mmCIF file with all atom_site columns, C-alpha atoms in Angstrom:
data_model
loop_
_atom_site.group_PDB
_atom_site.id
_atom_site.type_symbol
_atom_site.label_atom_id
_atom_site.label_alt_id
_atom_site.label_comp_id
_atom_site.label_asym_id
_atom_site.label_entity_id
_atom_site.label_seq_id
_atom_site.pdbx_PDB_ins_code
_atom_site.Cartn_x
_atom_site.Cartn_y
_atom_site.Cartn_z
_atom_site.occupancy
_atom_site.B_iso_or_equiv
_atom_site.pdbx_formal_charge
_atom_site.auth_seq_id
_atom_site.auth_comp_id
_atom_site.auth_asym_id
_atom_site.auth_atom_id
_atom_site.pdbx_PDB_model_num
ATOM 1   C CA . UNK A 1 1   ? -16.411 -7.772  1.119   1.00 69.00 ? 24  UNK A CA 1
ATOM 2   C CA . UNK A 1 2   ? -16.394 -10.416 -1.760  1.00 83.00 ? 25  UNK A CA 1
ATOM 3   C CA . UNK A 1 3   ? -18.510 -7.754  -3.518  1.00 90.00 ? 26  UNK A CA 1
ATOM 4   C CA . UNK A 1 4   ? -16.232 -4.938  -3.701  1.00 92.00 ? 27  UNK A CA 1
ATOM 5   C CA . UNK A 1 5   ? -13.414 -6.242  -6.264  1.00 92.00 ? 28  UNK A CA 1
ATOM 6   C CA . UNK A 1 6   ? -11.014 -6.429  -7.554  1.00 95.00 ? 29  UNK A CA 1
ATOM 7   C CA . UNK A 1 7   ? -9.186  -4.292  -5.105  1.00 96.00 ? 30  UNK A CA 1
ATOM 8   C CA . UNK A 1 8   ? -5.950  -2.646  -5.577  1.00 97.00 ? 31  UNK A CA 1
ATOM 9   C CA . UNK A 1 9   ? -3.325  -3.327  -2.947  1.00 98.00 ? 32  UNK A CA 1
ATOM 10  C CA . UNK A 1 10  ? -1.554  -1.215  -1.159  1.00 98.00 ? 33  UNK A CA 1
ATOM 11  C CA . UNK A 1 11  ? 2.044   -3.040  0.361   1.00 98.00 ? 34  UNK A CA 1
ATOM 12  C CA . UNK A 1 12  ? 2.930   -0.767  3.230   1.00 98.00 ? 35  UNK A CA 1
ATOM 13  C CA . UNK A 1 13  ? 6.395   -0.152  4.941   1.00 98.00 ? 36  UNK A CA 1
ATOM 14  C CA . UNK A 1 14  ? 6.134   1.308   8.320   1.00 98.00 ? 37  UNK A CA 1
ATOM 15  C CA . UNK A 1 15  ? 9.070   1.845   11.019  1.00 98.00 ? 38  UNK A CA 1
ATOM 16  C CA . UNK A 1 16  ? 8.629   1.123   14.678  1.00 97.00 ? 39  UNK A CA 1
ATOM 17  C CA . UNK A 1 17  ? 10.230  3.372   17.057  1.00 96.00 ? 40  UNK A CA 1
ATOM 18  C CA . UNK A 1 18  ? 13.105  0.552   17.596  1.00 96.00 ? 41  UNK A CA 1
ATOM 19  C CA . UNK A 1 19  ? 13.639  1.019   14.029  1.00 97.00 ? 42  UNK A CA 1
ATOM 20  C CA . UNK A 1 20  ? 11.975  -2.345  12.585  1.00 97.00 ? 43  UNK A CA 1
ATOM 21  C CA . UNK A 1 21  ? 10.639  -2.250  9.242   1.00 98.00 ? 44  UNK A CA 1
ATOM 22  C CA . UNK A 1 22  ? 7.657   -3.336  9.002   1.00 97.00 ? 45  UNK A CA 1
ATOM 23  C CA . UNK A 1 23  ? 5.546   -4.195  5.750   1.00 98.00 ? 46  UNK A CA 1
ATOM 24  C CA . UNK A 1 24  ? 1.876   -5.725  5.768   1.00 98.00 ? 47  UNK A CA 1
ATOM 25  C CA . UNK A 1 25  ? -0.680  -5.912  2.365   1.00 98.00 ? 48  UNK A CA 1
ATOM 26  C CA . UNK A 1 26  ? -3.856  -4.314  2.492   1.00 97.00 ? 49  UNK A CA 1
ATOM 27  C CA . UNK A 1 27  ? -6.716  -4.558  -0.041  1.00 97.00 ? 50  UNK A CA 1
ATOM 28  C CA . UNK A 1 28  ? -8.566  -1.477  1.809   1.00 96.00 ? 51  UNK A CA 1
ATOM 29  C CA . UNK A 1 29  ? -6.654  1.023   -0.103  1.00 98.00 ? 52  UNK A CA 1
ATOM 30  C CA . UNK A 1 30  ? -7.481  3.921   -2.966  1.00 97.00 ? 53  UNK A CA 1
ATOM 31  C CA . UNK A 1 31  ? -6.762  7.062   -4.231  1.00 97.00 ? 54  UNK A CA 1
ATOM 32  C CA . UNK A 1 32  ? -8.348  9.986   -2.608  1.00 98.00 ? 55  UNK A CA 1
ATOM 33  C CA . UNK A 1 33  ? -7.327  13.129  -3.845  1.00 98.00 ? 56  UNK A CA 1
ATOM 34  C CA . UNK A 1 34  ? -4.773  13.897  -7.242  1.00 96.00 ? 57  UNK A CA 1
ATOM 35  C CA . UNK A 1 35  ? -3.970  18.006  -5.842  1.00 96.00 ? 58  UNK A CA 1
ATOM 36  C CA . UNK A 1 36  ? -2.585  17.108  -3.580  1.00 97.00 ? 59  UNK A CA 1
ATOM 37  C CA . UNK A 1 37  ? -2.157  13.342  -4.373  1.00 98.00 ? 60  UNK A CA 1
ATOM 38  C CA . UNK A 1 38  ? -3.645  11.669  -1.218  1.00 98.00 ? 61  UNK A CA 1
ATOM 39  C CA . UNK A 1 39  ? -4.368  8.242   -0.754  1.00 98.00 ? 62  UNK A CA 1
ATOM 40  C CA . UNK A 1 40  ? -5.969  6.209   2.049   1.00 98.00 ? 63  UNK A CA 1
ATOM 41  C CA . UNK A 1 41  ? -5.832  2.827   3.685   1.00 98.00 ? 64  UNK A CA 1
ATOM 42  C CA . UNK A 1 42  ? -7.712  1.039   6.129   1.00 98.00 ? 65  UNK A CA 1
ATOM 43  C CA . UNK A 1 43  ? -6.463  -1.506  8.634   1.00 98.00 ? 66  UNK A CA 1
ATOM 44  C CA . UNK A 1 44  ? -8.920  -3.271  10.028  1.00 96.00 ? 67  UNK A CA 1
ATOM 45  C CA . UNK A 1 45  ? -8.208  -3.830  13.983  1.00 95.00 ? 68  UNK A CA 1
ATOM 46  C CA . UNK A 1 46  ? -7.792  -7.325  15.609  1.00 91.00 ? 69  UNK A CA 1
ATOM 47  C CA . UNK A 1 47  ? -9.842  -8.190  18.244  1.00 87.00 ? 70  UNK A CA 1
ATOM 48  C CA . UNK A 1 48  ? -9.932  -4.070  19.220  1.00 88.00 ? 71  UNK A CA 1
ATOM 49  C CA . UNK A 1 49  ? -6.286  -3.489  19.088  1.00 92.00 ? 72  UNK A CA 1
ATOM 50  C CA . UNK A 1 50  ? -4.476  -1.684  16.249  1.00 95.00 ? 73  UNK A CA 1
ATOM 51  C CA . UNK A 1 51  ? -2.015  -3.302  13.946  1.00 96.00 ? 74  UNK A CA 1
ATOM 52  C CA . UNK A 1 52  ? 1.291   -2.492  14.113  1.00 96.00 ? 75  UNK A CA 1
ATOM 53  C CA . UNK A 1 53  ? 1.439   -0.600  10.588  1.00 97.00 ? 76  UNK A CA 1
ATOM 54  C CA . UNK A 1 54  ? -1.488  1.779   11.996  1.00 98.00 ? 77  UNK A CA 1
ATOM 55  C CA . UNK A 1 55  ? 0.401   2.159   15.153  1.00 97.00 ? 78  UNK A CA 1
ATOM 56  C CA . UNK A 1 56  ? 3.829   3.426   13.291  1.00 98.00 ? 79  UNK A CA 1
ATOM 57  C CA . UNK A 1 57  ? 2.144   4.800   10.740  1.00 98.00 ? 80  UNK A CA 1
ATOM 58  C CA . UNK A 1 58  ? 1.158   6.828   13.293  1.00 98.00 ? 81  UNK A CA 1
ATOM 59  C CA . UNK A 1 59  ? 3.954   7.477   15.523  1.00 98.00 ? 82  UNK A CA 1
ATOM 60  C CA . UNK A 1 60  ? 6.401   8.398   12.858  1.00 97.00 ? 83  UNK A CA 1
ATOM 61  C CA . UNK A 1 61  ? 3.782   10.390  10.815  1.00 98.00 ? 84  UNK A CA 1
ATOM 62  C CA . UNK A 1 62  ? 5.233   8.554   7.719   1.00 98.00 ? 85  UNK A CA 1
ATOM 63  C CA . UNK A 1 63  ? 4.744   5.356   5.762   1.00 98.00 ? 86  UNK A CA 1
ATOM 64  C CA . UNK A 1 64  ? 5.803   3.736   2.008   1.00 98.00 ? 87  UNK A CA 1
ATOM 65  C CA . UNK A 1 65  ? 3.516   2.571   -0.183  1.00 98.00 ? 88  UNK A CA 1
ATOM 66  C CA . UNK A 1 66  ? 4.480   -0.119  -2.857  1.00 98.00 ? 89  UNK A CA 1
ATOM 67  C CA . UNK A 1 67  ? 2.367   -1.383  -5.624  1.00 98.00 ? 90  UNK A CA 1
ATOM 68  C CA . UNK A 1 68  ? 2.682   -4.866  -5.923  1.00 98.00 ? 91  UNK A CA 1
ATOM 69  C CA . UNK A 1 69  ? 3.199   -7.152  -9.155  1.00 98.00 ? 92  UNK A CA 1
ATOM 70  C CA . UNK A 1 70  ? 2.908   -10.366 -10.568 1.00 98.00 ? 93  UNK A CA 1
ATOM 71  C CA . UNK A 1 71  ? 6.612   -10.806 -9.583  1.00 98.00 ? 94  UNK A CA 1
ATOM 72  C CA . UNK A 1 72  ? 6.580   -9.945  -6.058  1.00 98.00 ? 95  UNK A CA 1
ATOM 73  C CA . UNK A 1 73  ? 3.121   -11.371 -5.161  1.00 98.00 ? 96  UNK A CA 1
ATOM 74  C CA . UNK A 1 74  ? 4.145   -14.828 -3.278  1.00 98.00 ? 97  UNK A CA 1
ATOM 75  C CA . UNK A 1 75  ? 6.416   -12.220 -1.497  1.00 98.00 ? 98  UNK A CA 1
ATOM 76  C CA . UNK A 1 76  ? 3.830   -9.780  -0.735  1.00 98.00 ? 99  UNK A CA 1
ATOM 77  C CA . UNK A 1 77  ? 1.888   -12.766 0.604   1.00 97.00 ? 100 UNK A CA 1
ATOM 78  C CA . UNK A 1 78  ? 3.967   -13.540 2.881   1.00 98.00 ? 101 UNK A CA 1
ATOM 79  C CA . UNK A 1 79  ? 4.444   -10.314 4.537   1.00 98.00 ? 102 UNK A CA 1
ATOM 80  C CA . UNK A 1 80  ? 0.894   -10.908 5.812   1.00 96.00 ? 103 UNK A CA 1
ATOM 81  C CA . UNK A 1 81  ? 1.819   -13.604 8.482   1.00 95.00 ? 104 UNK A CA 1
ATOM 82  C CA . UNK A 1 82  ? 1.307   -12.684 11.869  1.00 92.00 ? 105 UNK A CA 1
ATOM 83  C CA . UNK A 1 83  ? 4.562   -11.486 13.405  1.00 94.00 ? 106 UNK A CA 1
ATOM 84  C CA . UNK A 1 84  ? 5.981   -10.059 16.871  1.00 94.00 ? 107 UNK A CA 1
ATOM 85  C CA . UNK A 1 85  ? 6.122   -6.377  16.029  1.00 92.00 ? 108 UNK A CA 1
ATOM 86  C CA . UNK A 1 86  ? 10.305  -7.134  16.774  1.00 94.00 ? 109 UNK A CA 1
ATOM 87  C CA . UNK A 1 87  ? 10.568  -9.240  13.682  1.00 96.00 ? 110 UNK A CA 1
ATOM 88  C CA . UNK A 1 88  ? 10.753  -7.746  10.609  1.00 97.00 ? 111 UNK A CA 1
ATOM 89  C CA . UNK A 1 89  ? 7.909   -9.108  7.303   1.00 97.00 ? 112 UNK A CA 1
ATOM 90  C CA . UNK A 1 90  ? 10.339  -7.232  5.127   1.00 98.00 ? 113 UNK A CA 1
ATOM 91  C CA . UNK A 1 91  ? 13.638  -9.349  6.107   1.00 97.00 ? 114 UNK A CA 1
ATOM 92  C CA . UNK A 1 92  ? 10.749  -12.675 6.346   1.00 96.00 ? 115 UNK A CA 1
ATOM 93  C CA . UNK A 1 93  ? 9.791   -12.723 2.705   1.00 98.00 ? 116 UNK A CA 1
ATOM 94  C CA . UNK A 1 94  ? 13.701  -11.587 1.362   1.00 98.00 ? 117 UNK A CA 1
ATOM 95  C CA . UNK A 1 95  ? 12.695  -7.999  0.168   1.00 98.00 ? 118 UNK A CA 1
ATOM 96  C CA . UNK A 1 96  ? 15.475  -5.591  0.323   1.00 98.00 ? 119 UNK A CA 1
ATOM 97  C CA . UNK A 1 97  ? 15.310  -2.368  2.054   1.00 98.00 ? 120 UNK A CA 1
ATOM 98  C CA . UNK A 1 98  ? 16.064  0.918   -0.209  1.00 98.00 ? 121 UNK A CA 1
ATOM 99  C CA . UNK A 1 99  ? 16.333  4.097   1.790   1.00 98.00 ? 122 UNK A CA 1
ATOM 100 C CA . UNK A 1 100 ? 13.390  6.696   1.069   1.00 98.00 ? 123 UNK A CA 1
ATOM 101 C CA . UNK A 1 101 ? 14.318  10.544  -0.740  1.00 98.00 ? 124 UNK A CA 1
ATOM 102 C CA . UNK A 1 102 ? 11.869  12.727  1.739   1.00 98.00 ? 125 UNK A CA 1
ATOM 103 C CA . UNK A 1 103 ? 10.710  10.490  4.615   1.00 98.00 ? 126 UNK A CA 1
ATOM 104 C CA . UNK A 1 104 ? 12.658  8.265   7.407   1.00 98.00 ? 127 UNK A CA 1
ATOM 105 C CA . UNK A 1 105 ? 10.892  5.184   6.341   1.00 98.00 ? 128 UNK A CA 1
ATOM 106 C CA . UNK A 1 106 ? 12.400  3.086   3.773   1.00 98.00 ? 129 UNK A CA 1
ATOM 107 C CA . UNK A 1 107 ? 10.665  1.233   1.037   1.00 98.00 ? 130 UNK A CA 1
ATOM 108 C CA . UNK A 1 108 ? 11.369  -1.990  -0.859  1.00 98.00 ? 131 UNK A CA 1
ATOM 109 C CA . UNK A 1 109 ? 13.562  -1.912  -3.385  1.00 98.00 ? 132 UNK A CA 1
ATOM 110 C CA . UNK A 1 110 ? 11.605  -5.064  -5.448  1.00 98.00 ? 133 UNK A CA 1
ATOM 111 C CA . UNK A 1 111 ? 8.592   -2.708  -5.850  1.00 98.00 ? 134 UNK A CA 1
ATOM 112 C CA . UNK A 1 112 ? 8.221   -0.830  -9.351  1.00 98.00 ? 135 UNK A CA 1
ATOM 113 C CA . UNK A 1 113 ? 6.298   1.455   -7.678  1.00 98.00 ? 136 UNK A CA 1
ATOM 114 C CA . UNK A 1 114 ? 6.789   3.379   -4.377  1.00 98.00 ? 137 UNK A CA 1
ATOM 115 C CA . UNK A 1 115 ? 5.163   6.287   -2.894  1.00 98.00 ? 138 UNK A CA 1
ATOM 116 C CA . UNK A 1 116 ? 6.383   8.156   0.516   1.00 98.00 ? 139 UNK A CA 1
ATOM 117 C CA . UNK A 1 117 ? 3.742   9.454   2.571   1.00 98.00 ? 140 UNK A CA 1
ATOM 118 C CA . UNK A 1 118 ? 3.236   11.885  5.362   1.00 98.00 ? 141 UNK A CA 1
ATOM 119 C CA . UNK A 1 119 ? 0.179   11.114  7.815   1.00 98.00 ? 142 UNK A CA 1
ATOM 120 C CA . UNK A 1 120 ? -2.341  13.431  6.540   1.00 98.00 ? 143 UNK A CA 1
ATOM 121 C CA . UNK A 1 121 ? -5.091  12.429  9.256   1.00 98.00 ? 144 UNK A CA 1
ATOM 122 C CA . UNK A 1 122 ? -5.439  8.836   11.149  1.00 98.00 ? 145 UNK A CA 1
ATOM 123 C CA . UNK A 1 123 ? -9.470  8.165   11.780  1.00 97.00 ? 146 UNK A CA 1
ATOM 124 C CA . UNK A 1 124 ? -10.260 6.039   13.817  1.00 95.00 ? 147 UNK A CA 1
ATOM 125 C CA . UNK A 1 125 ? -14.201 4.186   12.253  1.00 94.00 ? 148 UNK A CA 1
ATOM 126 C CA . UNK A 1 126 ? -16.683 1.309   12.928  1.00 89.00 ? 149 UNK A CA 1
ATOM 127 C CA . UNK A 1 127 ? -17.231 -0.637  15.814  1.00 82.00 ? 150 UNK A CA 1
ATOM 128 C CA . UNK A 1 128 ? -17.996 0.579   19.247  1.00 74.00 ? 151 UNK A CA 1
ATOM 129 C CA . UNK A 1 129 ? -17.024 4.394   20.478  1.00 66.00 ? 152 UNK A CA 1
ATOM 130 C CA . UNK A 1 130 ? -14.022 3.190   23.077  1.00 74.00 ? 153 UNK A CA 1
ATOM 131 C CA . UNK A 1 131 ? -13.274 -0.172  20.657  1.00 85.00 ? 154 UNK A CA 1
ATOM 132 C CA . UNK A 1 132 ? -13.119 0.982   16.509  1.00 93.00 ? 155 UNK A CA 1
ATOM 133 C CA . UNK A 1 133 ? -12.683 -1.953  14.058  1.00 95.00 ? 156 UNK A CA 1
ATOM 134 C CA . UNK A 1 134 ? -11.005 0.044   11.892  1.00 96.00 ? 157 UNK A CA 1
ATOM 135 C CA . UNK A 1 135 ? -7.841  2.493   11.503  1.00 97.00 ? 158 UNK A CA 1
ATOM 136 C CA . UNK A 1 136 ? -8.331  5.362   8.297   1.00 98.00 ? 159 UNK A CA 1
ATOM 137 C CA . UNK A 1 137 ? -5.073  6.278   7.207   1.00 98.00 ? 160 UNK A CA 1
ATOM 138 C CA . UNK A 1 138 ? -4.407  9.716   4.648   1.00 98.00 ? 161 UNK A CA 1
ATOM 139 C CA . UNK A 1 139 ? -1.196  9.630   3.107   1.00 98.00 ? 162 UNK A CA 1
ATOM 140 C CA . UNK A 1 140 ? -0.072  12.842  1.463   1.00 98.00 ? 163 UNK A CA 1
ATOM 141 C CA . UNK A 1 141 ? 2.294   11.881  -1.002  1.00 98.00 ? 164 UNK A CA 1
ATOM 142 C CA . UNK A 1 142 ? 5.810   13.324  -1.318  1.00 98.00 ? 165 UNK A CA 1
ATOM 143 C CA . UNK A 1 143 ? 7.590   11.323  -3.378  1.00 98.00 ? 166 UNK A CA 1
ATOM 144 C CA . UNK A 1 144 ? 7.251   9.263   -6.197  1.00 97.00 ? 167 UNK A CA 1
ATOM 145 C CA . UNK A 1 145 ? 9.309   6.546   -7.457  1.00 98.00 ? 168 UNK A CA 1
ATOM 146 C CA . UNK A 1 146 ? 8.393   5.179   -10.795 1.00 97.00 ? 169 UNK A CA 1
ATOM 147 C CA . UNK A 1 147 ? 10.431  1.917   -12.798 1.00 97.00 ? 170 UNK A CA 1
ATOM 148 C CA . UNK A 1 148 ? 11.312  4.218   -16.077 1.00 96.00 ? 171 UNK A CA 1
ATOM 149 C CA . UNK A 1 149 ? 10.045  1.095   -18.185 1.00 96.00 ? 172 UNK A CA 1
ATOM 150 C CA . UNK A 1 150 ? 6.865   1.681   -17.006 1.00 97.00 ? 173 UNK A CA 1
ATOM 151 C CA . UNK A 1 151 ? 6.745   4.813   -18.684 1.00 92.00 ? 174 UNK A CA 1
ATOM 152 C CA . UNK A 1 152 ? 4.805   5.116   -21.999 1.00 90.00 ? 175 UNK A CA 1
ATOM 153 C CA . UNK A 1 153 ? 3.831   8.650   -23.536 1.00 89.00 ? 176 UNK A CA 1
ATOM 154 C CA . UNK A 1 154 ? 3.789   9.907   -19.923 1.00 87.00 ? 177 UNK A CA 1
ATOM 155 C CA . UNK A 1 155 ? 2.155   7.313   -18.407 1.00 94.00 ? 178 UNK A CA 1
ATOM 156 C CA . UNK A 1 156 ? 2.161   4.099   -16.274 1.00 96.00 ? 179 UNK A CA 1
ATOM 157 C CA . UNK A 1 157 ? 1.689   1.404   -18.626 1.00 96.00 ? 180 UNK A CA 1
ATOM 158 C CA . UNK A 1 158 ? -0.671  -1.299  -16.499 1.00 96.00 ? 181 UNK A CA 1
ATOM 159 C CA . UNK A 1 159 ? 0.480   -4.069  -19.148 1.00 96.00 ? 182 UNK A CA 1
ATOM 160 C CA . UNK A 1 160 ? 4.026   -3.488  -18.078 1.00 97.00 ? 183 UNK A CA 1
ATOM 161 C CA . UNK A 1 161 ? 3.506   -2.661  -14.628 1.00 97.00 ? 184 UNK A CA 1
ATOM 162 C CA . UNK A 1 162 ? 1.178   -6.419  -14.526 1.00 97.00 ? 185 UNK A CA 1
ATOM 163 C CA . UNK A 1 163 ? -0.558  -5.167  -11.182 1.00 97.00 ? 186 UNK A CA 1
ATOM 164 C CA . UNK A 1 164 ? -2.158  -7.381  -8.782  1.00 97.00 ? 187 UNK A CA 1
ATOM 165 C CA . UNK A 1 165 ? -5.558  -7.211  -6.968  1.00 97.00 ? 188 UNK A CA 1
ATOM 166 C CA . UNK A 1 166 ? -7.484  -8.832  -4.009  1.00 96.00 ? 189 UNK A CA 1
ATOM 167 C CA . UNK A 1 167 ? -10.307 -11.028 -4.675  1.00 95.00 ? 190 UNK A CA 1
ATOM 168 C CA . UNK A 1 168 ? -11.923 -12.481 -1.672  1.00 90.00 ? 191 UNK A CA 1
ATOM 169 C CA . UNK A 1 169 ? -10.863 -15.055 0.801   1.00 91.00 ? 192 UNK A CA 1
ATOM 170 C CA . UNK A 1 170 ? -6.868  -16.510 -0.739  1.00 93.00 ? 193 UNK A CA 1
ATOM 171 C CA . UNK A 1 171 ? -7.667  -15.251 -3.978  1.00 95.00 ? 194 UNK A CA 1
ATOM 172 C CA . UNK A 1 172 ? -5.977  -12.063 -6.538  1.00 96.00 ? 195 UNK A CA 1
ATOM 173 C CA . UNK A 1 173 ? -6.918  -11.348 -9.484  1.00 96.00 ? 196 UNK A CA 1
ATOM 174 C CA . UNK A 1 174 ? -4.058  -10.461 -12.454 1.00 96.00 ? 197 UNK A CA 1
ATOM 175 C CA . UNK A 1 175 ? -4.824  -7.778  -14.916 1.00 95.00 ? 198 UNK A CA 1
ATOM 176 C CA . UNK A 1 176 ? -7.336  -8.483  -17.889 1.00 93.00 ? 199 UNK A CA 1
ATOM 177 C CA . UNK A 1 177 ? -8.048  -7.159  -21.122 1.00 93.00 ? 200 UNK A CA 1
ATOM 178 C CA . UNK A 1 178 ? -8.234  -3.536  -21.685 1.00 91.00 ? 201 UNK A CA 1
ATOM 179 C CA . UNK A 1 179 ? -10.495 -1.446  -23.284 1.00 93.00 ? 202 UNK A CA 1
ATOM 180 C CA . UNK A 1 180 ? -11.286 2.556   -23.584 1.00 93.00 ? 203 UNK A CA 1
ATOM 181 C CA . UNK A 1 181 ? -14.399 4.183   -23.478 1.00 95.00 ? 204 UNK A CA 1
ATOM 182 C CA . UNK A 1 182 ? -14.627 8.058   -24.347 1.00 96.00 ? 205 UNK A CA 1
ATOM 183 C CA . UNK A 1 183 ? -16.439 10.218  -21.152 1.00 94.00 ? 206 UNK A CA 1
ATOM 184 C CA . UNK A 1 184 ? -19.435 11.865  -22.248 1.00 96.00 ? 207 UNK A CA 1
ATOM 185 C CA . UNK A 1 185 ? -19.028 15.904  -22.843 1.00 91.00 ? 208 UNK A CA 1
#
């Protein structure tokens, strides 16, 4: 794992059927497709069973995902901790709760970035055939929302949007320098 980084993060909101909102980090996370925009995020199972975010993720068919910054890391840490699913990570680390366009499932209102998904497919990988260790989620996205000072010529600007990434064990990584390199013809 300590190999693969930095790794983006992917700060999920997920509802339970009670109607808890849920939110959990996860370094497991990338784009997969840009027509239409899919990404995908792995939970990892504990111990065999499914994390909560998996499990409403998919129940509802729907989950936010937020792209965390330098000013809601410590935050986004601590919407890691291992709750009861009837407590809420969201209300935990002080986030506030901003009602999704498309979906059911709100998203955090703290976040300069959020994106609503619809399950595209939940896979089920690794481990043993009646125990996986892991839970593949496809998000097709339906909404964006996008801080407008982010914007620059029509696109995100990483220096404003000072993303965050997963190192291994306690440790993140900010954002570096920058450089271009032109793609061969």
């Amino acid at each position: 794992m300590g190999s693969v980084i930095p790794r983006p993060i992917a700060l999920v909101t997920t509802l339970s059927a009670e109607g808890v909102l849920n939110a959990a980090p996860f370094s497991y996370f990338s784009i997969v497709a840009s027509r239409p925009p899919l990404l995908s995020v792995s939970i990892q199972r504990k111990e065999g069973t499914m994390k909560d975010t998996a499990a409403h993720a998919i129940q509802r068919g729907q989950f936010v995902v937020q792209i965390p910054d330098e000013a809601i890391v410590e935050k986004m840490n601590m919407t890691a901790a291992s709750l009861p699913p009837d407590v809420s990570e969201v209300e935990l680390a002080g986030f506030t709760a901003v009602p999704s366009s498309v979906i059911a499932v709100p998203g955090l209102a703290e976040a300069k970035i959020r994106m609503e998904c619809v399950l595209e497919r939940a896979i089920p990988l690794g481990g043993e055939e009646t125990a996986p260790a892991c839970d593949l989620l496809i998000g097709r996205v339906v909404r964006f929302h996008i801080a407008e000072a982010l914007y620059e010529n029509g696109r995100i600007d990483a220096r404003k949007l000072q993303p965050v990434s997963r190192l291994a064990g306690s440790n993140y990584g900010k954002l570096g320098e920058l450089f271009s390199l032109e793609r061969p013809n």
